[in-house]
Short mmCIF file of C-alpha atoms in Angstrom, two decimals:
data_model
loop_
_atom_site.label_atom_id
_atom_site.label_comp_id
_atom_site.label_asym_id
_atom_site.label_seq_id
_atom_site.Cartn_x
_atom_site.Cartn_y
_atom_site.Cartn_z
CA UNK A 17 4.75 8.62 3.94
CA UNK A 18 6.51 7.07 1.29
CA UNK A 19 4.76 3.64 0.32
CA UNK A 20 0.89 3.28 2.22
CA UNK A 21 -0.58 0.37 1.74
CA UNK A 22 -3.73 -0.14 2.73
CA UNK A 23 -6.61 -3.28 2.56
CA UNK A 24 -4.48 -4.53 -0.68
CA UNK A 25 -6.20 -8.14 -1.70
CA UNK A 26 -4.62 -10.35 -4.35
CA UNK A 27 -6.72 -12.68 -6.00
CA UNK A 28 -5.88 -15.49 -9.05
CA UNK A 29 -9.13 -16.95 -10.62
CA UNK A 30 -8.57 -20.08 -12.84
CA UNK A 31 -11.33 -22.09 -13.95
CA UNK A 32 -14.06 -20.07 -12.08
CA UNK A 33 -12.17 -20.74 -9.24
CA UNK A 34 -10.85 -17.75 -7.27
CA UNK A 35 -7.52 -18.00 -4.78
CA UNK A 36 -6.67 -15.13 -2.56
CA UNK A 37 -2.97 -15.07 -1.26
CA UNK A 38 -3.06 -12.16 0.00
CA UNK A 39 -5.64 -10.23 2.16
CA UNK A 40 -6.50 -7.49 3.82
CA UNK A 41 -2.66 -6.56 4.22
CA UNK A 42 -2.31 -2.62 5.31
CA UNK A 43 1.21 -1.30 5.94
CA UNK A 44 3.57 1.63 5.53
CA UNK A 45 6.88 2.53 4.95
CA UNK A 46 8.02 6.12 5.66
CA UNK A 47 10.91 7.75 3.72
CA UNK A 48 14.45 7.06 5.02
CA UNK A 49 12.36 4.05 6.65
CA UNK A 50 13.48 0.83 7.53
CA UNK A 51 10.20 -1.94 7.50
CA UNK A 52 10.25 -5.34 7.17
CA UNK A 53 8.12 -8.22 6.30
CA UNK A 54 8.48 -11.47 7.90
CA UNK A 55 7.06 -14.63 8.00
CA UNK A 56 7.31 -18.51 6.54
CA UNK A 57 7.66 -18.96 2.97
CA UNK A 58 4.13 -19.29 1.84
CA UNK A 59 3.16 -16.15 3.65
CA UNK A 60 2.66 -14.07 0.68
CA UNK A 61 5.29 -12.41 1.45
CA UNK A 62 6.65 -11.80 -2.06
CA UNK A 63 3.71 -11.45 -3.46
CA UNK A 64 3.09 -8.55 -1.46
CA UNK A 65 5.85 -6.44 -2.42
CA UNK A 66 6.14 -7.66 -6.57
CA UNK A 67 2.48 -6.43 -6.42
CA UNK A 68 4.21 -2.21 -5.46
CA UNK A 69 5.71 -2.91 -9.49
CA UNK A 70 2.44 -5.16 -11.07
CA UNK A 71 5.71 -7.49 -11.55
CA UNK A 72 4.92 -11.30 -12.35
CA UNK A 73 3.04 -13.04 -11.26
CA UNK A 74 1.06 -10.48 -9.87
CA UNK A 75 0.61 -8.59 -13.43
CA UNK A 76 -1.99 -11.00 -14.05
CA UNK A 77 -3.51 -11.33 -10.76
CA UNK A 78 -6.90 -9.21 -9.39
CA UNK A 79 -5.71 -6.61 -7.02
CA UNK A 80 -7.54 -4.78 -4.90
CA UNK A 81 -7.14 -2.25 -2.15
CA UNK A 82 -4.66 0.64 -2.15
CA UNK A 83 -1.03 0.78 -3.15
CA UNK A 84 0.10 4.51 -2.78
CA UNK A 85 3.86 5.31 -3.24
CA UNK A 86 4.97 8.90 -3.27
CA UNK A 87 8.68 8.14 -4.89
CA UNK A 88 10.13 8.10 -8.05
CA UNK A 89 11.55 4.19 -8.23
CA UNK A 90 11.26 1.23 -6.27
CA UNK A 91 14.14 -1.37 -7.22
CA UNK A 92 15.01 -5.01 -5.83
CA UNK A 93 17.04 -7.54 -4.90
CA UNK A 94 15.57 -10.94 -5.40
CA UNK A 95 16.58 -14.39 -3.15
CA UNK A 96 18.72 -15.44 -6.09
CA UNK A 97 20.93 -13.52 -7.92
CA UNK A 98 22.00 -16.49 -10.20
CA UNK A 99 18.47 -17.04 -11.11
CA UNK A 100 17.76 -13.18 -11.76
CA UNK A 101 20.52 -12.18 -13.70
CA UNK A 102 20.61 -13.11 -17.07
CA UNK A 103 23.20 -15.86 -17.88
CA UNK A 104 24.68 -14.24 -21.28
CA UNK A 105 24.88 -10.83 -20.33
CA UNK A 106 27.97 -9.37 -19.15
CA UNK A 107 27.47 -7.38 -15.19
CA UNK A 108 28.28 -4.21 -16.66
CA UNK A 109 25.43 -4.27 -19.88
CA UNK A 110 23.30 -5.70 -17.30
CA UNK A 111 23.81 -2.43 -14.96
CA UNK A 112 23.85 -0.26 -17.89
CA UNK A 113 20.04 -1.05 -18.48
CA UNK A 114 19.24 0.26 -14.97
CA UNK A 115 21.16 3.77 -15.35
CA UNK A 116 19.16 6.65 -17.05
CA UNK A 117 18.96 7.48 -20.74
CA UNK A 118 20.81 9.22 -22.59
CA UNK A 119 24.39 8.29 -21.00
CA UNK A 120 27.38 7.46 -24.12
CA UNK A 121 28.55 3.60 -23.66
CA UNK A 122 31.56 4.75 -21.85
CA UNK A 123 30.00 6.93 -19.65
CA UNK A 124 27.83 4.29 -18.33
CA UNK A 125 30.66 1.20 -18.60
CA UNK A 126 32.16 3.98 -15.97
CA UNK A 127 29.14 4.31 -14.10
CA UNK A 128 28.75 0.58 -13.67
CA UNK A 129 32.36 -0.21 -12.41
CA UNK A 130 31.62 2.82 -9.94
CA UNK A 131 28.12 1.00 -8.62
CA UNK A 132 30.08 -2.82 -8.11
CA UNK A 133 33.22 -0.61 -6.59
CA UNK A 134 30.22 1.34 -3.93
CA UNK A 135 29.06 -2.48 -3.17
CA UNK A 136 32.74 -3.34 -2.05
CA UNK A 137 33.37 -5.52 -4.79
CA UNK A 138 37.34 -6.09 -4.48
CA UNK A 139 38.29 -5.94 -8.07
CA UNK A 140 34.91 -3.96 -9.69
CA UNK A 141 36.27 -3.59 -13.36
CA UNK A 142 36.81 -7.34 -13.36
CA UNK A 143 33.72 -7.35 -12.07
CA UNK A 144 32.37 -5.24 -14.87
CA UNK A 145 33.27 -7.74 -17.45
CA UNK A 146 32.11 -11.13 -15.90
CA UNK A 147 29.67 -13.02 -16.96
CA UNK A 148 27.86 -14.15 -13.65
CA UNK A 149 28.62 -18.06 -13.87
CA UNK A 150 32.41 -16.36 -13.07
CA UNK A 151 31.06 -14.48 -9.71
CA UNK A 152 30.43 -16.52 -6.57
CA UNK A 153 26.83 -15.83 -5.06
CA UNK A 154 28.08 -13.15 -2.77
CA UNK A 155 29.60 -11.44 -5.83
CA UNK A 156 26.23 -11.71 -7.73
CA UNK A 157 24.64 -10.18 -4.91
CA UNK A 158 26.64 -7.51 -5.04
CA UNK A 159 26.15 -6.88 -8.64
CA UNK A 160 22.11 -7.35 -8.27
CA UNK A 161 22.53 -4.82 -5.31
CA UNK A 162 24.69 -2.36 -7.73
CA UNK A 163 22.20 -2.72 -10.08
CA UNK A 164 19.40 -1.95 -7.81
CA UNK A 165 21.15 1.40 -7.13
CA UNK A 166 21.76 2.13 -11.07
CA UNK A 167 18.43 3.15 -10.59
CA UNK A 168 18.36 6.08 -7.87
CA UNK A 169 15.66 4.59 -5.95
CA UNK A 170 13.24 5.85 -3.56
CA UNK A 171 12.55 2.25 -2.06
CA UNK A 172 14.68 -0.62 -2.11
CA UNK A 173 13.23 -4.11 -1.72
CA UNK A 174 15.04 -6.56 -0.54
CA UNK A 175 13.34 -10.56 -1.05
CA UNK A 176 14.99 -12.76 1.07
CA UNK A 177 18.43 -11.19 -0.45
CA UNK A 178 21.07 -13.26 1.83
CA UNK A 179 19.24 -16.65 1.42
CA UNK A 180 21.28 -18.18 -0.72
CA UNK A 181 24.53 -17.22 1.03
CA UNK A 182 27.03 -18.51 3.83
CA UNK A 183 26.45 -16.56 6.91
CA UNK A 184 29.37 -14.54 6.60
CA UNK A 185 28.44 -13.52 3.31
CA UNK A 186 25.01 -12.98 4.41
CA UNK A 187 26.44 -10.59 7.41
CA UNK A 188 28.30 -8.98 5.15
CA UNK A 189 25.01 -8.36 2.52
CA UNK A 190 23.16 -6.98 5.00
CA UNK A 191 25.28 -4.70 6.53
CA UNK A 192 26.19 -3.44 2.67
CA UNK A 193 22.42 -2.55 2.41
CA UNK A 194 22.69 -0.59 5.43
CA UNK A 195 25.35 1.37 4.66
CA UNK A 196 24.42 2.15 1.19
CA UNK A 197 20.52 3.06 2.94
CA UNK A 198 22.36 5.26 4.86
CA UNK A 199 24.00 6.67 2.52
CA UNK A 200 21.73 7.27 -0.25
CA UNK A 201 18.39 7.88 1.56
CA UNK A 202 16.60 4.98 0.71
CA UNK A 203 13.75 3.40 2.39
CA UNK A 204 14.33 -0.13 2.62
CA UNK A 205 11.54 -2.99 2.85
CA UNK A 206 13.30 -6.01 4.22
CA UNK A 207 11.32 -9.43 3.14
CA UNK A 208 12.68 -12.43 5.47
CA UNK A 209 11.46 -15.54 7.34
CA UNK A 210 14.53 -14.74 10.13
CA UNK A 211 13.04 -12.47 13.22
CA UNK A 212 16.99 -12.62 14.02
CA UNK A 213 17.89 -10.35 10.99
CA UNK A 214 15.37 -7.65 12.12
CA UNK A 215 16.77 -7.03 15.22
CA UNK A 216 19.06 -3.64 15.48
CA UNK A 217 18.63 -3.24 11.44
CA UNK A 218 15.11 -2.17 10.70
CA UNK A 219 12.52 0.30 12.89
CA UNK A 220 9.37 -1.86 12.08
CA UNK A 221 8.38 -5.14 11.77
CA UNK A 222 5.03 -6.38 9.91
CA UNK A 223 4.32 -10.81 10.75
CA UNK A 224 2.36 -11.94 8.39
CA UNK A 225 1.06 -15.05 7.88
CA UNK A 226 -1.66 -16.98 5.71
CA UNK A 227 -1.74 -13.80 3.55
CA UNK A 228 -2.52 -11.76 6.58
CA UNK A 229 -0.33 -9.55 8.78
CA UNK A 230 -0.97 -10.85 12.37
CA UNK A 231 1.47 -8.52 14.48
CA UNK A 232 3.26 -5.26 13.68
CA UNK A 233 5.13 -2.76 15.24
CA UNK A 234 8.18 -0.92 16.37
CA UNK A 235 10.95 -3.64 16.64
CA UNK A 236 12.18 -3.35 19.70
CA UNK A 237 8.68 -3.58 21.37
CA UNK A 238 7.27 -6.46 19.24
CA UNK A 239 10.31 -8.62 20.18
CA UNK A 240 10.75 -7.55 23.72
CA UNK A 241 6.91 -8.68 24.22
CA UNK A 242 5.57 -10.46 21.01
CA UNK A 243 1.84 -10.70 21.57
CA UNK A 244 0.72 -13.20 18.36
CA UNK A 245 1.66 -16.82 19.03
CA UNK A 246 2.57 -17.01 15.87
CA UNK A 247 5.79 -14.21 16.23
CA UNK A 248 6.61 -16.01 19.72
CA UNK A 249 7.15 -19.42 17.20
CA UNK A 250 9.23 -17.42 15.12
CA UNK A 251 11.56 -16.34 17.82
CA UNK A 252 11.81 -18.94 19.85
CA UNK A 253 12.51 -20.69 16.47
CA UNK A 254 16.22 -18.17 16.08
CA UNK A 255 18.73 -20.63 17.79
CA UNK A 256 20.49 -18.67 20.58
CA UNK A 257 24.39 -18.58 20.67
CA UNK A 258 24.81 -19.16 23.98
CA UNK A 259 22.52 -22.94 24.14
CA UNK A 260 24.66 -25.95 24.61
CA UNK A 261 25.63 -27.44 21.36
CA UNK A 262 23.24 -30.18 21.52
CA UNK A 263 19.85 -28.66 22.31
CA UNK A 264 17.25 -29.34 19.91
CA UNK A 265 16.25 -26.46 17.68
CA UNK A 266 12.69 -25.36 17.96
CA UNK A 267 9.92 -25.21 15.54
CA UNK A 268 6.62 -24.57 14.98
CA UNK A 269 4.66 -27.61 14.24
CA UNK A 270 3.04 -28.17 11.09
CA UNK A 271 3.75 -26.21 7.62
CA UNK A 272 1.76 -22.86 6.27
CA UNK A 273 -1.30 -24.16 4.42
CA UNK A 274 -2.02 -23.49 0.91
CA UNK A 275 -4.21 -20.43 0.24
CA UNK A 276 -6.59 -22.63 -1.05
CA UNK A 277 -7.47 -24.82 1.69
CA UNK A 278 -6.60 -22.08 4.41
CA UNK A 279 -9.05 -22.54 7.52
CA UNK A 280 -12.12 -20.93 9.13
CA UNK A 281 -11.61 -19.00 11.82
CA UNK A 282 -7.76 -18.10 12.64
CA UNK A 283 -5.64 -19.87 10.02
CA UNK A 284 -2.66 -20.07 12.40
CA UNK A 285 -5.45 -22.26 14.55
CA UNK A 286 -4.16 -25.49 13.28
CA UNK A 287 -0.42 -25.10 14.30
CA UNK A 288 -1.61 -22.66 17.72
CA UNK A 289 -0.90 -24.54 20.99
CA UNK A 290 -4.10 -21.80 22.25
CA UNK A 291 -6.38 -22.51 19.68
CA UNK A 292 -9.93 -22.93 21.16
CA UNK A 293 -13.52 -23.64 19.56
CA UNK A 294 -13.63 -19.52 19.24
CA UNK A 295 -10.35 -19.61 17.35
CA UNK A 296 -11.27 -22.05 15.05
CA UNK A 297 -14.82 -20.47 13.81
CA UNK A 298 -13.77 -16.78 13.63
CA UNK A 299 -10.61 -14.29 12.03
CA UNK A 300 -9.89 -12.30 15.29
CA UNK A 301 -9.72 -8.60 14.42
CA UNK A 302 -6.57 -6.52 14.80
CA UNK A 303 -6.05 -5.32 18.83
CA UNK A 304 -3.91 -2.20 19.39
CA UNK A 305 -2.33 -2.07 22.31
CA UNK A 306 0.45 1.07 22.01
CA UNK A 307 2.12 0.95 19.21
CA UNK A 308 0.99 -2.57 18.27
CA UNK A 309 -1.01 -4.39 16.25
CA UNK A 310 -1.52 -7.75 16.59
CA UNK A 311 -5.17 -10.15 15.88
CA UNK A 312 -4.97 -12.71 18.41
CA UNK A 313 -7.96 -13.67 20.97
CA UNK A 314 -5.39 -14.75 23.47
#
């Protein structure tokens, strides 16, 4: 197994006050692996997976549990790409960071306009030289994605990479990071709030919500018979292309709590439409049923 995680909690105290994002979160991600995390933002999502690299905020936060990766690198691809690259730094010295030690200048300018030309950039050398105000966001994608891959990695993480983008661009992102999995080997951990993306792209699937993973699986079996009421709301939630133009879009009602004034009991409870008095007074424990794991009374 490449990455195991297993009972990871991630606590901030302030003030003698203690808030816990994340807890109890186990899952794995085998090598050549394809996993993703989804859920609302709020989740903990991110947190999660900046906590594999101690990487802010959760340098400063009390972890606990087991982290266990059996690679060389992780890299990733954040949400933004404007807001993670750095503003005054051309794409190629940015890339050039990434790539191992030791290279001459040229060697790695070379190595750089190879990377954007691998993430089908049209016109890579161009490319090479920009600033990123002078990309578009698919372009800075690209380049965060390039520079992801400077790095060799064992494990690429991709945060909500195609959120910022039009949907062909995001189509278009996505199937780049498949080819280039496919290519290279990489595991990929997919972070998203869209069940739609996960189908046909990655082999499991890990819901989380409240800081807790409610349902995981196989893909194909947690969509084809989601068991958590909370990964039936995200579903039914991905509008369908074939619904008339004016049907209403569903939701979920209400919003993910803040971890500090998450519930007793089941902290989905509020927003469940099955909630009972049981629900409400005590965390159900994890039920397998196959290959499934899912913490749901109902």
């Amino acid at each position: 197994m490449l990455l195991e995680v297993k009972n990871l909690r991630i606590a901030f105290r302030r003030g003698g006050h203690e808030t816990v994002p994340v807890r109890d979160v186990s899952f794995s991600v085998p090598e050549h692996g394809r996993v993703a995390l989804v859920g609302e933002s709020g989740c903990g999502k991110s947190l999660t997976a900046l906590s594999l690299a101690h990487l802010p905020p959760t340098d400063s936060a009390y972890i606990s549990g087991t982290e266990t990766f059996t690679g060389r690198r992780i890299s990733y691809v954040f949400q933004n790409p404007s807001d993670s690259l750095n503003p005054v730094m051309r794409i190629s010295a940015q890339i050039r960071e990434a790539l191992p030690k030791g290279m001459s200048k040229s060697a790695a300018e070379e190595r750089a306009v190879e990377l954007l030309a691998r993430t089908g950039l049209p016109d890579p050398r161009r490319a090479a030289h920009a600033y990123p105000c002078e990309l578009s966001g698919g372009q800075q994608q690209r380049a965060m994605i390039a520079m992801a891959l400077a790095a060799a990695p064992d494990l690429l993480v991709a945060d909500e990479p195609t959120t910022a983008l039009d949907v062909t661009t995001q189509k278009q992102v996505l199937e780049l990071i498949d080819s280039l999995a496919a290519e290279t080997g990489m595991a990929v951990l997919l972070i998203t709030h869209n069940l739609g993306l996960v189908a046909g792209r990655m082999d499991e699937v890990n819901v989380m919500y409240a800081g807790q993973i409610v349902e995981s699986g196989p893909v194909l079996e947690v969509l084809a018979n989601p068991r958590h009421p909370y990964t039936r709301g995200l579903l039914a939630a991905v509008p369908a292309l074939d619904a008339p133009r004016d049907a209403p879009l569903a939701d979920i009602p209400g919003t993910v709590p803040p971890p500090d004034q998450w519930p007793d009991g089941c902290a989905f409870a509020p927003r469940c439409a099955f909630a009972d008095d049981r629900c409400r007074a005590e965390n159900p424990p994890a039920i397998v049923t196959g290959a499934v794991r899912h913490a749901c009374f109902h």
